[in-house]
Amino acid sequence: MDAKNNHHEPSSKQAVRKINWLRWIVGVCAGAYVLYRIIFQIVQPEYGPVYWLGFLNTGLIVGGMYSLIAIGYTLVYGVMLLINFAHGDIMMLGCFAGYFTFEFFNYLKVGESNFLNAYPVLAIILAFIIGASVSAVSGFYVEKIAYRPLRNSHVRLAPLISAVGASIFLETVAQIMFGANKKTYKNPLLLERGTGWNIEMGDGMIVITKTGVFSLIMAIVLMIALYFFVQKTKLGKSIRAVSQDKNTAQLMGINLDRVTSQTFIISGILAGSAGVMWGLHNGLFNHFVGFLPGIKAFTAAVLGGIGNIPGAMAGGMILGIVESVGPAFLGIDFQLKDVIAFTILILVLILKPSGLFGKSSSNVEKV
Amino acid sequence: MKTILTKSSKFGVVAGIILIFSEMINLSSTLAEILEKLFTGGIATKDVIIPFYMGLVTGLIVFFTTFAFLKKQKSDRKNSFLHGLAAAIIISLVSGSLISVLNIILGSYLEKGKDVRVYLEALSPDVIRAFLFQTDVRHAVMNYFLSTFLGSMTALILFWLSQKTNQPAKTIRGLARLKEKIQVGRIFERYPAVKTISILLVIIAILTLPLIVNAYTISVLGIVLIYAIMGLGLNLIVGLSGQLVFGYVAFFALGAYTFGLLTAPKPFGIEMNFWLALLISLVVAGIGGFLIGLPIMNLRGDYLAIVTLGFAEIVRILINSNLMADYTGGPQGIKNIGQPIQPSIFERYFGKPLEDNVWFLYLIIFVFLLILYAAFRLQYSRTGRSWEAMREDETVAQACGVTTSSYKVLAIVIGAAIAGAAGALYASRNTYTGPSEYAFMVSVNALAVVVVGGMGSIPGTLLGAFIIKGLPELLRDLENYRMVVFGALLIVMMIIRPEGIWPVKRRKLSVAPESIEVLKEDLKP
């Protein structure tokens, strides 16, 4: 009816109506099911409050790592409008780098004990620095080799397929080089896995692990640092400018190539730190470690509204909590916790493609 | 001169990193082994690799890097040879010293008797010895410098010669001209009978193939054809309608499991007829495609990719889980899946029934030809044209009257049904199906089939299936490096030749020769 309106929304009216109708059905069904489970859990509680707090604890720790990885997706998407499919594998490289650093410090003798336990704080800091820099360098080169030549490609799917190629390449190279069997992180005694503080509550107790607390604090510190970096520094300003409008940013004297590289370096640093945390907290890892966290962090980024940095942080936390609380809440097998994350991804994309914190109009077009 | 220095040392570092990298993943010694087999005709069955071939591989890597450098370097005509010489020497020195440092470290570990396999799995003591040219470290370093130097010098001389005589460029141009002259397509256009006859010949060749090849080739052909079927299906989705679906394996699994449940004695014990079960699994996969396609029909490329990937993971986890274990057998999978019964016609014609694998290959070929025909008809139909329009520009397609959302779902449904058929064939061929067969890598393989061959091109898809599934079977030594090569290939293809090896040709509006005359008559003033 309105010519202007039609110009802005190219999809035909019929299709829009169909999708709205679908949205309503899916939304009502999902909402009703969640409501039913809430009532069910109140009427007939399967788990005591202690368990719920325990789940929350696990969720927060995993959520912190998801947030760090998700920020990388969001930053890169903002600058390049590309899902960096290799991001999970960049995290994997950071995890490996941290592992080798700890092994080296464990091997290095200082007096009677080894370096790892003589100077644990220094060892951990160095491991984070090395893990983050390995990931940053690999992110930089992945962008330079696999994405930059395709920025103006006439084939629409080319950058994404190239990203998949990079992901497979990194994964299989790590597999051949380091072997497919699972490896165990060597933590310093200060941060031993499994140990921590037991808090007794009513009929049970929660174990708050040292690695968990450390990871969560580290993640929050990194996130705050990133937030100030993006908001206050010149580079952060240029990243925001590029993600708002590439052409205008270039006209204002911003070097697109350099900003893109720097974005990849920053997202690599965050992913590498997340990788080292992952290793410290979970212990077991192999070349495949980046695959699932990568996809889930993408889910988190979508959940928070892709391109939105605080959204990615919140999305990661929410996803981590939902994922660890979900199986108990829905009364399903704990094997199926990955299914919950993917279902959330699909539901978000159906119900609110712009994410929980995204601007509604501008982002829908991107989807 | 200074720029030459810095640039060439950069290239030297690149060459050195490639050398180190291929040593770390043990690629260069595998290549050396293959070369050795090639040159000695596979007679040398000794376990040790002859040092000469090791040096040859090293030299070749440096050769290609130097050649690339010289080609990139557009220096002035004066002094170009001297500049090249300096650059080549620097490249060989830098790369040689990099690879030597690695080998000195590895050699010292070897002498101390330490096993580096704890951290670097590819480097067993035998492999390190091969990298040290079966001698001590000092000689090995000399050998490395020698081979890198020879490699870069050969590159320099060859480049210089080619520049002086302009030979390779001429040859390539000549070949291109020859290709233009032949133009098979025009012959087909002019004489339709030739086209019919050649198609018939190809079909006859395909039909006689299973009778003359050995059992191993039959099994490879079966896998290649099943992947070709999958590629045809995915080509409709990715190549024609331009939607990047990563979770293609979900439909494959759906078809395989439906078929398994319908024909296996356990858990349901239906043991249905092969053809009916095939049809049902095709339909079930199609319905799965519809259900997945419906909510995501308004998503754009990259989101669609991740969502379908999520769907595939959901399917895989559900198959593997305890929740569905009563039906899917959990990690054990479904065993004793039914195979089709051979009709008695074969026995009547050939005197004795065909061997099982030969008969099954015929079956796969039959289904394959059916789907090939369907794919061809679809591609050049109104639907196919709508898909292509949508792929090129969605807004324009909508403006031309294509209801994009329903066409997108249609593409996913048809592609899913084809994958379901492929899955059913695969399950029946193995008489087994389990969750481990439906990992993400299957989707990647199917995607690689489509991308390598050429997106949207049907002959390209077939070529892609042979390259992705057939070549690794032929090059068994390189089995471990298959995925590495795929990954690199996907990137390189996207950069150098995004349209694939056998890209699709746009059909031109053709006018019959006699009507051109009529037109000319009409257009005369």
Short mmCIF file of C-alpha atoms in Angstrom, two decimals, chain A residues 10-12 14-15 18-19 21-23 77 81-83 85 99-100 103 107 145-146 149-150 153-166 168-169 171-173 175-181 183 288 291-292 295 298-299 302 306 333 335-336 338-339 342-343 345-346 349-350 353 363 365-367, chain B residues 21 24-26 109 114 117-123 238 241-244 246 294-307 309-311 313-314 316-318 320-323 390-392 394-395 398 403 405-406 440-441 444 447 451 455 480-481 483-488 490-491 494-495 498-499:
data_model
loop_
_atom_site.label_atom_id
_atom_site.label_comp_id
_atom_site.label_asym_id
_atom_site.label_seq_id
_atom_site.Cartn_x
_atom_site.Cartn_y
_atom_site.Cartn_z
CA PRO A 10 11.67 -6.40 -0.16
CA SER A 11 10.17 -9.66 1.10
CA SER A 12 6.65 -10.19 -0.09
CA GLN A 14 2.73 -13.29 2.15
CA ALA A 15 6.11 -14.57 3.27
CA LYS A 18 3.82 -16.88 7.13
CA ILE A 19 6.93 -16.27 9.21
CA TRP A 21 2.55 -17.08 12.11
CA LEU A 22 5.35 -19.58 12.53
CA ARG A 23 7.03 -17.38 15.11
CA TYR A 77 31.48 -9.90 12.34
CA LEU A 81 30.44 -9.18 8.17
CA LEU A 82 31.91 -12.66 8.21
CA ILE A 83 31.52 -15.52 10.63
CA PHE A 85 34.56 -20.17 11.32
CA TYR A 99 49.88 -26.75 27.43
CA PHE A 100 53.39 -26.68 26.00
CA GLU A 103 55.01 -28.71 30.22
CA TYR A 107 60.48 -29.73 32.94
CA ILE A 145 45.89 -15.59 3.95
CA ALA A 146 42.32 -16.83 3.89
CA PRO A 149 42.05 -11.79 -0.75
CA LEU A 150 38.32 -12.55 -0.71
CA SER A 153 35.05 -11.56 -4.10
CA HIS A 154 32.13 -11.77 -6.50
CA VAL A 155 31.15 -15.21 -5.17
CA ARG A 156 29.01 -14.55 -2.15
CA LEU A 157 29.84 -17.73 -0.27
CA ALA A 158 33.58 -17.55 -0.94
CA PRO A 159 34.75 -16.05 2.40
CA LEU A 160 32.68 -18.49 4.42
CA ILE A 161 33.91 -21.54 2.51
CA SER A 162 37.43 -20.25 2.88
CA ALA A 163 36.81 -19.93 6.62
CA VAL A 164 35.67 -23.55 6.75
CA GLY A 165 38.81 -24.48 4.87
CA ALA A 166 40.96 -22.65 7.39
CA ILE A 168 39.68 -27.85 8.78
CA PHE A 169 43.27 -27.06 7.94
CA GLU A 171 42.31 -28.81 13.06
CA THR A 172 43.85 -31.58 11.00
CA VAL A 173 47.32 -30.08 11.14
CA GLN A 175 45.87 -33.61 14.82
CA ILE A 176 48.77 -34.83 12.70
CA MET A 177 51.38 -32.78 14.52
CA PHE A 178 50.34 -33.39 18.11
CA GLY A 179 48.40 -36.62 17.83
CA ALA A 180 44.73 -37.36 18.25
CA ASN A 181 44.83 -38.71 21.79
CA LYS A 183 46.27 -34.65 26.64
CA PHE A 288 39.01 -31.04 18.53
CA PHE A 291 34.84 -27.11 17.64
CA LEU A 292 31.99 -27.22 20.13
CA ILE A 295 29.81 -23.11 17.72
CA PHE A 298 28.69 -18.26 18.07
CA THR A 299 25.33 -19.13 19.55
CA VAL A 302 23.78 -14.48 18.16
CA ILE A 306 25.74 -10.17 16.69
CA ASP A 333 19.75 -36.72 30.05
CA GLN A 335 24.30 -36.18 27.47
CA LEU A 336 21.92 -33.86 25.68
CA ASP A 338 24.74 -29.73 23.62
CA VAL A 339 21.30 -30.13 22.09
CA PHE A 342 21.76 -25.61 19.44
CA THR A 343 18.04 -25.46 20.15
CA LEU A 345 20.39 -20.93 18.59
CA ILE A 346 17.55 -22.04 16.38
CA LEU A 349 17.00 -17.07 15.07
CA ILE A 350 13.33 -17.88 14.61
CA PRO A 353 16.97 -12.82 14.91
CA ASN A 363 20.24 -6.28 12.23
CA GLU A 365 18.55 -7.34 7.32
CA LYS A 366 21.89 -8.85 8.04
CA VAL A 367 20.34 -12.13 9.04
CA PHE B 21 55.85 -27.25 8.73
CA MET B 24 56.57 -31.37 11.55
CA ILE B 25 53.55 -33.06 10.00
CA ASN B 26 55.85 -35.55 8.29
CA TYR B 109 67.16 -35.25 20.88
CA LYS B 114 64.64 -39.04 23.82
CA ARG B 117 56.61 -38.34 20.00
CA VAL B 118 55.11 -37.40 23.36
CA TYR B 119 54.62 -33.90 22.02
CA LEU B 120 55.05 -34.19 18.27
CA GLU B 121 53.38 -37.37 17.30
CA ALA B 122 54.40 -37.43 13.66
CA LEU B 123 58.13 -37.49 14.40
CA VAL B 238 24.43 -24.66 -2.39
CA SER B 241 19.85 -21.81 -4.82
CA GLY B 242 22.88 -20.30 -3.11
CA GLN B 243 22.13 -21.38 0.45
CA LEU B 244 25.12 -22.60 2.36
CA PHE B 246 26.66 -27.20 6.48
CA LEU B 294 10.63 -23.96 7.20
CA PRO B 295 11.94 -22.00 10.19
CA ILE B 296 15.17 -20.97 8.51
CA MET B 297 13.93 -19.88 5.14
CA ASN B 298 14.51 -16.20 5.84
CA LEU B 299 18.06 -16.60 7.12
CA ARG B 300 21.03 -15.33 5.19
CA GLY B 301 24.13 -17.31 4.15
CA ASP B 302 26.35 -17.52 7.21
CA TYR B 303 23.52 -17.83 9.73
CA LEU B 304 22.00 -20.59 7.69
CA ALA B 305 25.33 -22.38 7.67
CA ILE B 306 25.66 -22.39 11.44
CA VAL B 307 22.03 -23.24 12.09
CA LEU B 309 25.39 -27.26 11.41
CA GLY B 310 23.57 -27.08 14.74
CA PHE B 311 20.79 -29.27 13.35
CA GLU B 313 24.92 -31.93 15.59
CA ILE B 314 21.50 -32.32 17.23
CA ARG B 316 24.11 -36.86 15.68
CA ILE B 317 23.82 -36.39 19.45
CA LEU B 318 20.26 -37.74 19.45
CA ASN B 320 24.11 -41.42 19.92
CA SER B 321 22.11 -40.74 23.08
CA ASN B 322 20.44 -43.08 25.51
CA LEU B 323 17.16 -41.35 24.82
CA MET B 390 17.79 -16.11 -6.34
CA ARG B 391 21.43 -17.02 -5.94
CA GLU B 392 22.59 -14.10 -8.00
CA GLU B 394 17.53 -12.15 -4.07
CA THR B 395 15.89 -8.77 -4.36
CA GLN B 398 11.71 -11.24 -5.97
CA THR B 403 8.69 -16.29 -4.20
CA SER B 405 11.08 -18.24 0.65
CA SER B 406 9.17 -21.14 -0.88
CA PHE B 440 30.71 -33.08 10.61
CA MET B 441 33.42 -34.22 8.22
CA VAL B 444 32.55 -31.01 4.73
CA LEU B 447 30.61 -29.45 0.42
CA VAL B 451 32.93 -26.48 -4.33
CA MET B 455 29.21 -24.67 -7.71
CA ASN B 480 46.51 -38.83 6.55
CA TYR B 481 46.95 -35.58 4.73
CA MET B 483 41.85 -33.31 5.27
CA VAL B 484 44.84 -30.96 5.40
CA VAL B 485 44.83 -30.80 1.64
CA PHE B 486 41.05 -30.26 1.58
CA GLY B 487 41.30 -27.38 3.97
CA ALA B 488 44.05 -25.75 1.97
CA LEU B 490 39.05 -24.88 -0.15
CA ILE B 491 40.98 -21.69 0.62
CA MET B 494 38.18 -19.63 -3.29
CA ILE B 495 41.08 -17.29 -3.95
CA PRO B 498 36.08 -19.59 -6.97
CA GLU B 499 33.94 -20.98 -9.76
#
